[in-house]
Tab-separated table of C-alpha atoms in Angstrom:
chain	number	residue	atom	x	y	z
A	29	MET	CA	-24.814	64.937	63.658
A	30	THR	CA	-23.258	65.890	60.353
A	31	ILE	CA	-20.041	64.556	58.886
A	32	LYS	CA	-18.472	67.947	59.554
A	33	ASP	CA	-19.399	67.709	63.255
A	34	LYS	CA	-17.982	64.182	63.478
A	35	LEU	CA	-14.742	65.321	61.852
A	36	ILE	CA	-14.483	68.251	64.255
A	37	GLU	CA	-14.978	65.859	67.191
A	38	LYS	CA	-12.273	63.534	65.885
A	39	ILE	CA	-9.883	66.444	65.314
A	40	ASN	CA	-10.506	67.691	68.853
A	41	ALA	CA	-9.903	64.196	70.231
A	42	LEU	CA	-6.653	63.926	68.254
A	43	GLU	CA	-5.518	67.322	69.512
A	44	LYS	CA	-6.226	66.219	73.075
A	45	GLN	CA	-4.243	63.009	72.503
A	46	GLU	CA	-1.367	65.041	71.083
A	47	MET	CA	-1.422	67.306	74.130
A	48	LEU	CA	-1.370	64.308	76.491
A	49	LEU	CA	1.488	62.721	74.557
A	50	ASN	CA	3.451	65.971	74.742
A	51	GLU	CA	2.872	66.143	78.493
A	52	ALA	CA	4.023	62.537	78.885
A	53	TYR	CA	7.114	63.231	76.765
A	54	ASN	CA	7.956	66.331	78.802
A	55	TYR	CA	7.571	64.403	82.048
A	56	LEU	CA	9.773	61.571	80.784
A	57	SER	CA	12.380	64.111	79.695
A	58	TYR	CA	12.233	65.639	83.166
A	59	LEU	CA	12.686	62.225	84.799
A	60	GLU	CA	15.619	61.476	82.502
A	61	SER	CA	17.315	64.748	83.435
A	62	GLN	CA	16.761	63.998	87.135
A	63	GLU	CA	18.339	60.583	86.643
A	64	GLU	CA	21.373	62.184	84.983
A	65	ASP	CA	21.628	64.623	87.901
A	66	ASP	CA	21.486	61.723	90.366
A	67	VAL	CA	24.268	59.890	88.511
A	68	PHE	CA	26.392	63.052	88.516
A	69	ILE	CA	25.783	63.591	92.238
A	70	GLN	CA	26.701	59.985	93.047
A	71	ALA	CA	29.894	60.245	90.988
A	72	SER	CA	30.787	63.501	92.741
A	73	GLU	CA	30.184	61.954	96.154
A	74	LYS	CA	32.392	58.967	95.305
A	75	SER	CA	35.114	61.278	94.058
A	76	LEU	CA	34.943	63.410	97.208
A	77	LYS	CA	35.054	60.296	99.378
A	78	LYS	CA	38.216	59.131	97.597
A	79	VAL	CA	39.815	62.524	98.119
A	80	TRP	CA	38.820	62.495	101.789
A	81	ASP	CA	40.095	58.937	102.274
A	82	ASN	CA	43.416	59.872	100.686
A	83	THR	CA	43.608	62.993	102.851
A	84	GLU	CA	42.913	60.940	105.974
A	85	ASP	CA	45.684	58.533	104.989
A	86	ASP	CA	48.079	61.445	104.548
A	87	ILE	CA	47.110	62.948	107.904
A	88	TYR	CA	47.284	59.782	109.977
A	89	ASN	CA	50.264	58.103	108.306
């Protein structure tokens, strides 16, 4: 195997590592966005519950 062949192999391996790192980064970004969505949903649910509780108080009092 020549030096050129070894360099080509190393370059290919580095490109594969870069691709895997990009995939991992994209997945982590996706998970982070899901987490933000979950936080938003929970905040919305709490807000709606407060509104409902206040409405119930107004209705029954």
